[in-house]
């Protein structure tokens, strides 16, 4: 029975050593009385009276021998442990001493301080860091669409098209695009929609329809040489702007879904992965970073500006903002298809590089699929939100 109880611990130890041992190295896991577990590397304790289990571990592909053998990593481990034990007051004092931003919840402050020391120590130790293909600019988008209260089957149309252009090198907003769009299916805005978004009937009546606005926006992209000279990525607060609103709007207008919108950065995923916290909403992300919402909530332009502030804060804290969601591309029909990913969805046969280039396959994420129930509930709440 003691041996059976220790089996989960055996697998945990073997997994922990997976990235540290050379290829084909044998780890002997020794279970003595009392279910105490010890590990012997490369030594076959044959003939021992203790109960033994051997685990053959293959080195992960792509991890070089001795990659983390530099003593600086041991120092960083010690520093991280000290930071984890720091009370909030001490974290704030240390960040202030280093002239770093001391706003945010405790977990954010710890991550900020760890990133600072990691960059400093690796640079001082001349440890090379791999060059990664990251965007130079972010196009932050947050659409507003027609809606009715308590009507989940409503045919939504985009009525506000804002884009905030962020330079990741300077970590500043460099330009904005903004336009309202005239809806065709439901040209009269509901009272709920007006109160929620702040968009009045006269604003959409005098606006151009979506196809013309999209063309003007793409001309604006060309003026900044986005996709030509300058590498960029779309960033949104959740998956819905591109996979639902943009996708269905293009279908309604019978126009081709733009290739630049086939992949994007889901800010909620990037935020939760970097700060190691649960996925949360825009206002909560701002509050956790020690910021407050600026402007009118559910104004597309103001929402986009605040999303951009969070993205800049993430970049300043050392987060590598990279694409984490894709839209399925059907080669047979030469068109994008809106599909939601579940944990059981097939990954396809294309490599990540091919996926980035051709959009061929389902949109995949490094951290696994999104929680479907959570995202659906959030979307429904978007249309049921209480007036504030």
mmCIF file of C-alpha atoms in Angstrom:
data_model
loop_
_atom_site.group_PDB
_atom_site.id
_atom_site.type_symbol
_atom_site.label_atom_id
_atom_site.label_comp_id
_atom_site.label_asym_id
_atom_site.label_seq_id
_atom_site.Cartn_x
_atom_site.Cartn_y
_atom_site.Cartn_z
ATOM 1 C CA UNK A 1 0.000 0.000 0.000
ATOM 2 C CA UNK A 2 2.865 2.365 0.798
ATOM 3 C CA UNK A 3 4.299 1.761 -2.670
ATOM 4 C CA UNK A 4 0.953 2.465 -4.348
ATOM 5 C CA UNK A 5 0.608 5.755 -2.489
ATOM 6 C CA UNK A 6 4.027 6.858 -3.718
ATOM 7 C CA UNK A 7 3.349 6.141 -7.433
ATOM 8 C CA UNK A 8 2.037 9.690 -8.181
ATOM 9 C CA UNK A 9 5.165 11.123 -6.576
ATOM 10 C CA UNK A 10 7.323 8.896 -8.771
ATOM 11 C CA UNK A 11 5.777 10.285 -11.942
ATOM 12 C CA UNK A 12 6.090 13.839 -10.623
ATOM 13 C CA UNK A 13 9.830 13.373 -10.018
ATOM 14 C CA UNK A 14 10.391 11.799 -13.434
ATOM 15 C CA UNK A 15 8.557 14.694 -15.101
ATOM 16 C CA UNK A 16 10.583 17.250 -13.139
ATOM 17 C CA UNK A 17 13.843 15.689 -14.323
ATOM 18 C CA UNK A 18 12.655 15.450 -17.921
ATOM 19 C CA UNK A 19 14.351 18.636 -19.073
ATOM 20 C CA UNK A 20 17.509 18.165 -17.004
ATOM 21 C CA UNK A 21 18.882 14.742 -17.895
ATOM 22 C CA UNK A 22 20.721 13.795 -21.104
ATOM 23 C CA UNK A 23 19.034 11.678 -23.730
ATOM 24 C CA UNK A 24 18.520 8.009 -22.764
ATOM 25 C CA UNK A 25 19.694 8.630 -19.189
ATOM 26 C CA UNK A 26 18.203 6.316 -16.577
ATOM 27 C CA UNK A 27 16.769 7.646 -13.345
ATOM 28 C CA UNK A 28 16.360 5.158 -10.500
ATOM 29 C CA UNK A 29 13.600 6.089 -8.093
ATOM 30 C CA UNK A 30 14.175 4.445 -4.719
ATOM 31 C CA UNK A 31 11.246 3.836 -2.384
ATOM 32 C CA UNK A 32 12.305 2.920 1.114
ATOM 33 C CA UNK A 33 10.164 2.257 4.172
ATOM 34 C CA UNK A 34 7.759 5.038 5.027
ATOM 35 C CA UNK A 35 7.268 5.855 1.318
ATOM 36 C CA UNK A 36 10.324 8.129 1.264
ATOM 37 C CA UNK A 37 11.539 8.670 -2.276
ATOM 38 C CA UNK A 38 15.113 9.358 -3.399
ATOM 39 C CA UNK A 39 16.629 9.646 -6.857
ATOM 40 C CA UNK A 40 19.904 8.095 -8.089
ATOM 41 C CA UNK A 41 21.226 9.170 -11.492
ATOM 42 C CA UNK A 42 23.148 6.786 -13.721
ATOM 43 C CA UNK A 43 23.796 4.265 -10.951
ATOM 44 C CA UNK A 44 22.120 0.880 -11.059
ATOM 45 C CA UNK A 45 21.667 -0.166 -7.444
ATOM 46 C CA UNK A 46 21.135 -3.758 -8.493
ATOM 47 C CA UNK A 47 20.854 -6.150 -5.623
ATOM 48 C CA UNK A 48 19.531 -3.544 -3.242
ATOM 49 C CA UNK A 49 16.886 -4.737 -0.794
ATOM 50 C CA UNK A 50 14.851 -1.567 -1.291
ATOM 51 C CA UNK A 51 11.923 -1.483 -3.684
ATOM 52 C CA UNK A 52 13.134 0.166 -6.912
ATOM 53 C CA UNK A 53 11.496 1.595 -10.000
ATOM 54 C CA UNK A 54 13.558 2.697 -13.002
ATOM 55 C CA UNK A 55 12.297 5.370 -15.356
ATOM 56 C CA UNK A 56 13.889 5.960 -18.751
ATOM 57 C CA UNK A 57 13.642 9.653 -19.642
ATOM 58 C CA UNK A 58 14.251 11.054 -23.112
ATOM 59 C CA UNK A 59 15.564 14.585 -23.330
ATOM 60 C CA UNK A 60 13.034 16.977 -24.802
ATOM 61 C CA UNK A 61 13.660 17.799 -28.414
ATOM 62 C CA UNK A 62 15.239 21.212 -28.867
ATOM 63 C CA UNK A 63 16.673 21.512 -25.351
ATOM 64 C CA UNK A 64 20.447 21.625 -25.445
ATOM 65 C CA UNK A 65 22.627 19.831 -22.934
ATOM 66 C CA UNK A 66 23.798 22.262 -20.284
ATOM 67 C CA UNK A 67 21.440 25.017 -21.432
ATOM 68 C CA UNK A 68 20.700 25.943 -17.816
ATOM 69 C CA UNK A 69 24.073 24.943 -16.373
ATOM 70 C CA UNK A 70 25.210 28.553 -16.029
ATOM 71 C CA UNK A 71 25.440 29.450 -12.307
ATOM 72 C CA UNK A 72 23.338 32.545 -12.965
ATOM 73 C CA UNK A 73 20.212 30.385 -13.120
ATOM 74 C CA UNK A 74 20.845 29.094 -9.618
ATOM 75 C CA UNK A 75 21.238 32.683 -8.424
ATOM 76 C CA UNK A 76 17.974 33.623 -10.139
ATOM 77 C CA UNK A 77 16.222 30.721 -8.420
ATOM 78 C CA UNK A 78 17.386 32.014 -5.059
ATOM 79 C CA UNK A 79 16.324 35.584 -5.919
ATOM 80 C CA UNK A 80 12.881 34.394 -7.038
ATOM 81 C CA UNK A 81 12.456 32.540 -3.766
ATOM 82 C CA UNK A 82 13.322 35.669 -1.812
ATOM 83 C CA UNK A 83 10.858 37.723 -3.879
ATOM 84 C CA UNK A 84 8.100 35.171 -3.248
ATOM 85 C CA UNK A 85 8.594 35.633 0.493
ATOM 86 C CA UNK A 86 8.515 39.434 0.368
ATOM 87 C CA UNK A 87 5.462 41.148 1.908
ATOM 88 C CA UNK A 88 3.663 43.682 -0.237
ATOM 89 C CA UNK A 89 5.172 46.700 1.559
ATOM 90 C CA UNK A 90 8.694 45.431 0.933
ATOM 91 C CA UNK A 91 7.899 44.771 -2.760
ATOM 92 C CA UNK A 92 6.627 48.322 -3.203
ATOM 93 C CA UNK A 93 9.702 49.739 -1.462
ATOM 94 C CA UNK A 94 12.086 47.688 -3.607
ATOM 95 C CA UNK A 95 10.344 48.617 -6.851
ATOM 96 C CA UNK A 96 10.455 52.262 -5.836
ATOM 97 C CA UNK A 97 14.160 51.967 -5.057
ATOM 98 C CA UNK A 98 14.739 50.538 -8.559
ATOM 99 C CA UNK A 99 12.546 53.280 -10.077
ATOM 100 C CA UNK A 100 10.042 50.707 -11.338
ATOM 101 C CA UNK A 101 6.253 51.021 -11.345
ATOM 102 C CA UNK A 102 4.951 49.949 -7.928
ATOM 103 C CA UNK A 103 1.260 49.864 -8.865
ATOM 104 C CA UNK A 104 -0.703 46.633 -9.003
ATOM 105 C CA UNK A 105 -1.655 43.626 -6.923
ATOM 106 C CA UNK A 106 1.013 41.580 -5.131
ATOM 107 C CA UNK A 107 1.366 38.901 -7.844
ATOM 108 C CA UNK A 108 1.920 41.599 -10.464
ATOM 109 C CA UNK A 109 4.582 43.282 -8.311
ATOM 110 C CA UNK A 110 6.407 39.969 -7.811
ATOM 111 C CA UNK A 111 6.400 39.227 -11.529
ATOM 112 C CA UNK A 112 7.697 42.725 -12.315
ATOM 113 C CA UNK A 113 10.582 42.411 -9.855
ATOM 114 C CA UNK A 114 11.502 38.905 -11.044
ATOM 115 C CA UNK A 115 11.581 40.070 -14.661
ATOM 116 C CA UNK A 116 13.849 42.986 -13.741
ATOM 117 C CA UNK A 117 16.401 40.770 -12.004
ATOM 118 C CA UNK A 118 16.230 38.098 -14.708
ATOM 119 C CA UNK A 119 17.069 40.589 -17.462
ATOM 120 C CA UNK A 120 19.773 42.223 -15.352
ATOM 121 C CA UNK A 121 21.492 38.984 -14.294
ATOM 122 C CA UNK A 122 21.354 37.331 -17.735
ATOM 123 C CA UNK A 123 22.798 40.438 -19.369
ATOM 124 C CA UNK A 124 25.587 40.702 -16.797
ATOM 125 C CA UNK A 125 26.416 36.992 -17.194
ATOM 126 C CA UNK A 126 26.441 37.379 -21.019
ATOM 127 C CA UNK A 127 23.896 34.607 -21.383
ATOM 128 C CA UNK A 128 22.506 34.773 -24.928
ATOM 129 C CA UNK A 129 18.743 34.856 -25.255
ATOM 130 C CA UNK A 130 17.155 33.336 -28.367
ATOM 131 C CA UNK A 131 15.813 35.806 -30.890
ATOM 132 C CA UNK A 132 12.061 35.452 -31.245
ATOM 133 C CA UNK A 133 9.825 36.572 -34.050
ATOM 134 C CA UNK A 134 7.619 39.145 -32.352
ATOM 135 C CA UNK A 135 5.521 41.948 -33.845
ATOM 136 C CA UNK A 136 6.848 45.495 -33.992
ATOM 137 C CA UNK A 137 3.374 47.029 -33.781
ATOM 138 C CA UNK A 138 0.026 46.116 -32.264
ATOM 139 C CA UNK A 139 -3.333 46.940 -33.834
ATOM 140 C CA UNK A 140 -5.677 47.049 -30.846
ATOM 141 C CA UNK A 141 -9.299 46.522 -31.937
ATOM 142 C CA UNK A 142 -12.527 46.532 -29.947
ATOM 143 C CA UNK A 143 -15.691 46.626 -32.064
ATOM 144 C CA UNK A 144 -19.089 47.788 -30.889
ATOM 145 C CA UNK A 145 -22.123 46.167 -32.485
ATOM 146 C CA UNK A 146 -25.887 46.537 -32.623
ATOM 147 C CA UNK A 147 -27.656 44.674 -29.834
ATOM 148 C CA UNK A 148 -30.919 44.256 -27.948
ATOM 149 C CA UNK A 149 -31.395 43.530 -24.286
ATOM 150 C CA UNK A 150 -32.094 39.864 -23.444
ATOM 151 C CA UNK A 151 -31.947 38.812 -27.114
ATOM 152 C CA UNK A 152 -29.177 36.259 -27.606
ATOM 153 C CA UNK A 153 -30.181 35.452 -31.210
ATOM 154 C CA UNK A 154 -29.899 39.037 -32.426
ATOM 155 C CA UNK A 155 -28.141 39.577 -35.786
ATOM 156 C CA UNK A 156 -25.297 41.846 -34.680
ATOM 157 C CA UNK A 157 -23.680 44.382 -37.001
ATOM 158 C CA UNK A 158 -20.507 46.371 -36.345
ATOM 159 C CA UNK A 159 -21.343 50.038 -35.754
ATOM 160 C CA UNK A 160 -17.999 51.260 -34.375
ATOM 161 C CA UNK A 161 -14.595 50.400 -35.853
ATOM 162 C CA UNK A 162 -11.686 51.651 -33.694
ATOM 163 C CA UNK A 163 -7.998 50.742 -34.058
ATOM 164 C CA UNK A 164 -5.189 51.868 -31.751
ATOM 165 C CA UNK A 165 -1.671 51.490 -33.175
ATOM 166 C CA UNK A 166 0.959 50.707 -30.529
ATOM 167 C CA UNK A 167 4.712 50.668 -31.177
ATOM 168 C CA UNK A 168 6.242 47.922 -29.023
ATOM 169 C CA UNK A 169 9.742 49.404 -29.268
ATOM 170 C CA UNK A 170 8.767 52.797 -27.819
ATOM 171 C CA UNK A 171 5.801 51.295 -25.931
ATOM 172 C CA UNK A 172 3.607 54.182 -26.975
ATOM 173 C CA UNK A 173 0.448 54.788 -28.984
ATOM 174 C CA UNK A 174 1.520 56.227 -32.339
ATOM 175 C CA UNK A 175 -1.800 56.602 -34.173
ATOM 176 C CA UNK A 176 -5.537 55.862 -34.111
ATOM 177 C CA UNK A 177 -8.173 54.969 -36.672
ATOM 178 C CA UNK A 178 -11.832 55.453 -35.822
ATOM 179 C CA UNK A 179 -15.090 55.341 -37.714
ATOM 180 C CA UNK A 180 -18.739 54.556 -37.120
ATOM 181 C CA UNK A 181 -20.548 52.175 -39.496
ATOM 182 C CA UNK A 182 -24.114 52.315 -40.779
ATOM 183 C CA UNK A 183 -26.005 49.057 -40.065
ATOM 184 C CA UNK A 184 -28.172 47.585 -42.834
ATOM 185 C CA UNK A 185 -30.142 44.714 -41.277
ATOM 186 C CA UNK A 186 -31.301 46.688 -38.240
ATOM 187 C CA UNK A 187 -30.666 50.348 -39.127
ATOM 188 C CA UNK A 188 -32.565 51.630 -36.067
ATOM 189 C CA UNK A 189 -30.520 51.304 -32.870
ATOM 190 C CA UNK A 190 -32.286 49.943 -29.813
ATOM 191 C CA UNK A 191 -32.516 52.103 -26.706
ATOM 192 C CA UNK A 192 -30.426 49.490 -24.896
ATOM 193 C CA UNK A 193 -27.673 49.732 -27.534
ATOM 194 C CA UNK A 194 -27.595 53.539 -27.349
ATOM 195 C CA UNK A 195 -27.363 53.554 -23.555
ATOM 196 C CA UNK A 196 -24.758 50.760 -23.501
ATOM 197 C CA UNK A 197 -22.379 52.096 -26.166
ATOM 198 C CA UNK A 198 -23.128 55.822 -26.137
ATOM 199 C CA UNK A 199 -23.524 55.671 -29.923
ATOM 200 C CA UNK A 200 -26.488 57.779 -31.053
ATOM 201 C CA UNK A 201 -28.681 57.222 -34.086
ATOM 202 C CA UNK A 202 -27.372 60.281 -35.944
ATOM 203 C CA UNK A 203 -23.790 58.978 -35.717
ATOM 204 C CA UNK A 204 -24.585 55.750 -37.578
ATOM 205 C CA UNK A 205 -27.043 57.431 -39.979
ATOM 206 C CA UNK A 206 -24.296 59.741 -41.239
ATOM 207 C CA UNK A 207 -21.635 56.994 -41.357
ATOM 208 C CA UNK A 208 -20.498 54.819 -44.268
ATOM 209 C CA UNK A 209 -21.411 51.146 -44.437
ATOM 210 C CA UNK A 210 -18.918 48.569 -43.182
ATOM 211 C CA UNK A 211 -17.257 47.624 -46.536
ATOM 212 C CA UNK A 212 -16.240 51.235 -47.214
ATOM 213 C CA UNK A 213 -15.009 51.710 -43.650
ATOM 214 C CA UNK A 214 -12.948 48.517 -43.936
ATOM 215 C CA UNK A 215 -11.323 49.779 -47.151
ATOM 216 C CA UNK A 216 -10.452 53.113 -45.509
ATOM 217 C CA UNK A 217 -8.993 51.275 -42.545
ATOM 218 C CA UNK A 218 -6.829 49.104 -44.810
ATOM 219 C CA UNK A 219 -5.616 52.257 -46.603
ATOM 220 C CA UNK A 220 -4.668 53.562 -43.145
ATOM 221 C CA UNK A 221 -2.732 50.332 -42.557
ATOM 222 C CA UNK A 222 -0.855 50.850 -45.833
ATOM 223 C CA UNK A 223 0.071 54.384 -44.793
ATOM 224 C CA UNK A 224 1.927 52.862 -41.835
ATOM 225 C CA UNK A 225 3.379 50.068 -44.008
ATOM 226 C CA UNK A 226 1.833 47.448 -41.762
ATOM 227 C CA UNK A 227 2.406 44.008 -43.203
ATOM 228 C CA UNK A 228 4.907 45.387 -45.715
ATOM 229 C CA UNK A 229 7.834 47.045 -43.954
ATOM 230 C CA UNK A 230 6.489 46.787 -40.416
ATOM 231 C CA UNK A 231 5.485 43.523 -38.767
ATOM 232 C CA UNK A 232 2.291 43.739 -36.722
ATOM 233 C CA UNK A 233 -0.297 41.709 -34.859
ATOM 234 C CA UNK A 234 -3.946 42.320 -34.037
ATOM 235 C CA UNK A 235 -4.721 42.404 -30.310
ATOM 236 C CA UNK A 236 -8.211 42.085 -28.840
ATOM 237 C CA UNK A 237 -9.859 41.602 -25.448
ATOM 238 C CA UNK A 238 -11.065 38.040 -25.993
ATOM 239 C CA UNK A 239 -11.776 36.036 -29.169
ATOM 240 C CA UNK A 240 -15.118 37.564 -30.163
ATOM 241 C CA UNK A 241 -14.103 40.686 -32.096
ATOM 242 C CA UNK A 242 -12.422 38.757 -34.901
ATOM 243 C CA UNK A 243 -13.969 35.268 -34.742
ATOM 244 C CA UNK A 244 -17.559 36.472 -34.291
ATOM 245 C CA UNK A 245 -18.190 40.140 -35.079
ATOM 246 C CA UNK A 246 -15.714 40.582 -37.966
ATOM 247 C CA UNK A 247 -16.419 37.124 -39.353
ATOM 248 C CA UNK A 248 -20.215 37.499 -39.389
ATOM 249 C CA UNK A 249 -20.006 41.091 -40.637
ATOM 250 C CA UNK A 250 -18.021 39.962 -43.676
ATOM 251 C CA UNK A 251 -20.560 37.204 -44.329
ATOM 252 C CA UNK A 252 -23.448 39.661 -44.053
ATOM 253 C CA UNK A 253 -21.808 42.001 -46.556
ATOM 254 C CA UNK A 254 -20.619 39.116 -48.782
ATOM 255 C CA UNK A 255 -17.025 40.315 -48.727
ATOM 256 C CA UNK A 256 -13.813 38.351 -48.242
ATOM 257 C CA UNK A 257 -12.585 38.077 -44.686
ATOM 258 C CA UNK A 258 -9.269 40.008 -44.520
ATOM 259 C CA UNK A 259 -6.132 37.875 -44.171
ATOM 260 C CA UNK A 260 -4.663 40.224 -41.580
ATOM 261 C CA UNK A 261 -7.554 39.303 -39.275
ATOM 262 C CA UNK A 262 -6.962 35.555 -39.429
ATOM 263 C CA UNK A 263 -4.768 35.513 -36.325
ATOM 264 C CA UNK A 264 -4.579 37.697 -33.264
ATOM 265 C CA UNK A 265 -3.396 38.093 -29.671
ATOM 266 C CA UNK A 266 -6.076 37.367 -27.093
ATOM 267 C CA UNK A 267 -5.130 39.827 -24.329
ATOM 268 C CA UNK A 268 -6.922 37.830 -21.632
ATOM 269 C CA UNK A 269 -4.811 34.764 -22.353
ATOM 270 C CA UNK A 270 -1.565 36.744 -22.569
ATOM 271 C CA UNK A 271 -2.351 38.520 -19.305
ATOM 272 C CA UNK A 272 -3.313 35.381 -17.346
ATOM 273 C CA UNK A 273 -0.365 33.362 -18.671
ATOM 274 C CA UNK A 274 2.176 36.065 -17.870
ATOM 275 C CA UNK A 275 0.958 36.979 -14.381
ATOM 276 C CA UNK A 276 -0.106 33.401 -13.602
ATOM 277 C CA UNK A 277 -3.669 34.292 -12.653
ATOM 278 C CA UNK A 278 -7.169 33.423 -13.839
ATOM 279 C CA UNK A 279 -8.562 35.072 -16.953
ATOM 280 C CA UNK A 280 -10.406 38.198 -16.072
ATOM 281 C CA UNK A 281 -12.203 41.148 -17.631
ATOM 282 C CA UNK A 282 -10.976 44.532 -18.772
ATOM 283 C CA UNK A 283 -11.786 46.476 -15.610
ATOM 284 C CA UNK A 284 -10.295 43.759 -13.405
ATOM 285 C CA UNK A 285 -7.067 43.687 -15.424
ATOM 286 C CA UNK A 286 -6.762 47.460 -15.080
ATOM 287 C CA UNK A 287 -7.449 47.303 -11.340
ATOM 288 C CA UNK A 288 -4.891 44.519 -10.831
ATOM 289 C CA UNK A 289 -2.303 46.702 -12.569
ATOM 290 C CA UNK A 290 -3.147 49.682 -10.360
ATOM 291 C CA UNK A 291 -4.963 51.566 -13.136
ATOM 292 C CA UNK A 292 -8.535 52.756 -13.637
ATOM 293 C CA UNK A 293 -10.685 52.819 -16.743
ATOM 294 C CA UNK A 294 -10.443 56.081 -18.666
ATOM 295 C CA UNK A 295 -13.442 57.226 -20.713
ATOM 296 C CA UNK A 296 -16.848 55.675 -21.334
ATOM 297 C CA UNK A 297 -17.157 51.925 -20.798
ATOM 298 C CA UNK A 298 -18.373 50.156 -23.976
ATOM 299 C CA UNK A 299 -17.287 53.000 -26.193
ATOM 300 C CA UNK A 300 -15.251 51.104 -28.774
ATOM 301 C CA UNK A 301 -12.604 53.836 -28.949
ATOM 302 C CA UNK A 302 -12.267 54.177 -25.165
ATOM 303 C CA UNK A 303 -12.251 50.402 -24.675
ATOM 304 C CA UNK A 304 -9.484 50.078 -27.288
ATOM 305 C CA UNK A 305 -7.419 52.795 -25.629
ATOM 306 C CA UNK A 306 -7.653 51.064 -22.267
ATOM 307 C CA UNK A 307 -6.820 47.681 -23.787
ATOM 308 C CA UNK A 308 -3.761 49.336 -25.340
ATOM 309 C CA UNK A 309 -2.723 50.633 -21.897
ATOM 310 C CA UNK A 310 -2.804 47.070 -20.538
ATOM 311 C CA UNK A 311 -0.816 45.765 -23.528
ATOM 312 C CA UNK A 312 1.837 48.448 -23.005
ATOM 313 C CA UNK A 313 2.027 47.606 -19.296
ATOM 314 C CA UNK A 314 2.488 43.916 -20.160
ATOM 315 C CA UNK A 315 5.274 44.784 -22.601
ATOM 316 C CA UNK A 316 6.972 46.987 -20.003
ATOM 317 C CA UNK A 317 6.838 44.128 -17.497
ATOM 318 C CA UNK A 318 8.603 41.832 -19.975
ATOM 319 C CA UNK A 319 5.688 39.932 -21.529
ATOM 320 C CA UNK A 320 6.311 38.702 -25.075
ATOM 321 C CA UNK A 321 3.071 39.562 -26.843
ATOM 322 C CA UNK A 322 2.616 37.020 -29.607
ATOM 323 C CA UNK A 323 -0.258 35.496 -31.551
ATOM 324 C CA UNK A 324 -2.181 32.924 -29.509
ATOM 325 C CA UNK A 325 -5.389 32.407 -31.542
ATOM 326 C CA UNK A 326 -6.076 31.578 -35.171
ATOM 327 C CA UNK A 327 -9.092 31.370 -37.442
ATOM 328 C CA UNK A 328 -9.569 28.234 -39.519
ATOM 329 C CA UNK A 329 -8.738 28.647 -43.222
ATOM 330 C CA UNK A 330 -10.474 26.349 -45.683
ATOM 331 C CA UNK A 331 -8.246 25.849 -48.737
ATOM 332 C CA UNK A 332 -10.993 24.176 -50.727
ATOM 333 C CA UNK A 333 -13.251 27.217 -50.414
ATOM 334 C CA UNK A 334 -10.358 29.695 -50.165
ATOM 335 C CA UNK A 335 -11.992 31.327 -47.174
ATOM 336 C CA UNK A 336 -11.744 31.652 -43.405
ATOM 337 C CA UNK A 337 -14.179 29.667 -41.288
ATOM 338 C CA UNK A 338 -15.227 30.594 -37.774
ATOM 339 C CA UNK A 339 -14.682 27.616 -35.476
ATOM 340 C CA UNK A 340 -14.423 27.399 -31.717
ATOM 341 C CA UNK A 341 -11.660 25.214 -30.316
ATOM 342 C CA UNK A 342 -12.350 22.636 -27.637
ATOM 343 C CA UNK A 343 -9.721 20.538 -25.842
ATOM 344 C CA UNK A 344 -10.525 17.615 -28.169
ATOM 345 C CA UNK A 345 -10.143 19.579 -31.404
ATOM 346 C CA UNK A 346 -7.646 18.127 -33.913
ATOM 347 C CA UNK A 347 -4.371 19.938 -34.229
ATOM 348 C CA UNK A 348 -3.914 19.228 -37.927
ATOM 349 C CA UNK A 349 -0.704 18.326 -39.719
ATOM 350 C CA UNK A 350 0.842 21.726 -40.336
ATOM 351 C CA UNK A 351 3.781 23.086 -38.383
ATOM 352 C CA UNK A 352 3.485 26.296 -36.361
ATOM 353 C CA UNK A 353 5.506 28.145 -39.011
ATOM 354 C CA UNK A 354 3.219 26.928 -41.801
ATOM 355 C CA UNK A 355 0.195 27.814 -39.695
ATOM 356 C CA UNK A 356 1.460 31.366 -39.257
ATOM 357 C CA UNK A 357 2.069 31.718 -42.983
ATOM 358 C CA UNK A 358 -1.017 30.091 -44.469
ATOM 359 C CA UNK A 359 -3.588 30.115 -41.644
ATOM 360 C CA UNK A 360 -4.212 26.501 -42.602
ATOM 361 C CA UNK A 361 -5.724 24.666 -39.659
ATOM 362 C CA UNK A 362 -7.629 25.443 -36.519
ATOM 363 C CA UNK A 363 -6.523 28.295 -34.295
ATOM 364 C CA UNK A 364 -4.297 26.801 -31.627
ATOM 365 C CA UNK A 365 -2.871 28.257 -28.450
ATOM 366 C CA UNK A 366 0.267 27.572 -26.481
ATOM 367 C CA UNK A 367 -1.708 27.318 -23.263
ATOM 368 C CA UNK A 368 -4.420 25.005 -24.536
ATOM 369 C CA UNK A 369 -7.969 25.815 -25.560
ATOM 370 C CA UNK A 370 -10.002 28.496 -23.885
ATOM 371 C CA UNK A 371 -12.635 27.616 -21.348
ATOM 372 C CA UNK A 372 -15.662 27.432 -23.632
ATOM 373 C CA UNK A 373 -18.297 27.875 -20.924
ATOM 374 C CA UNK A 374 -16.510 30.889 -19.463
ATOM 375 C CA UNK A 375 -16.237 32.607 -22.860
ATOM 376 C CA UNK A 376 -19.858 31.946 -23.818
ATOM 377 C CA UNK A 377 -21.055 33.274 -20.456
ATOM 378 C CA UNK A 378 -18.928 36.377 -20.900
ATOM 379 C CA UNK A 379 -20.370 36.961 -24.361
ATOM 380 C CA UNK A 380 -23.936 36.621 -23.122
ATOM 381 C CA UNK A 381 -23.190 38.964 -20.253
ATOM 382 C CA UNK A 382 -21.920 41.494 -22.769
ATOM 383 C CA UNK A 383 -25.479 41.891 -24.033
ATOM 384 C CA UNK A 384 -27.152 41.597 -20.636
ATOM 385 C CA UNK A 385 -24.816 43.977 -18.858
ATOM 386 C CA UNK A 386 -26.410 46.218 -16.277
ATOM 387 C CA UNK A 387 -26.388 49.937 -16.959
ATOM 388 C CA UNK A 388 -23.675 51.537 -14.904
#
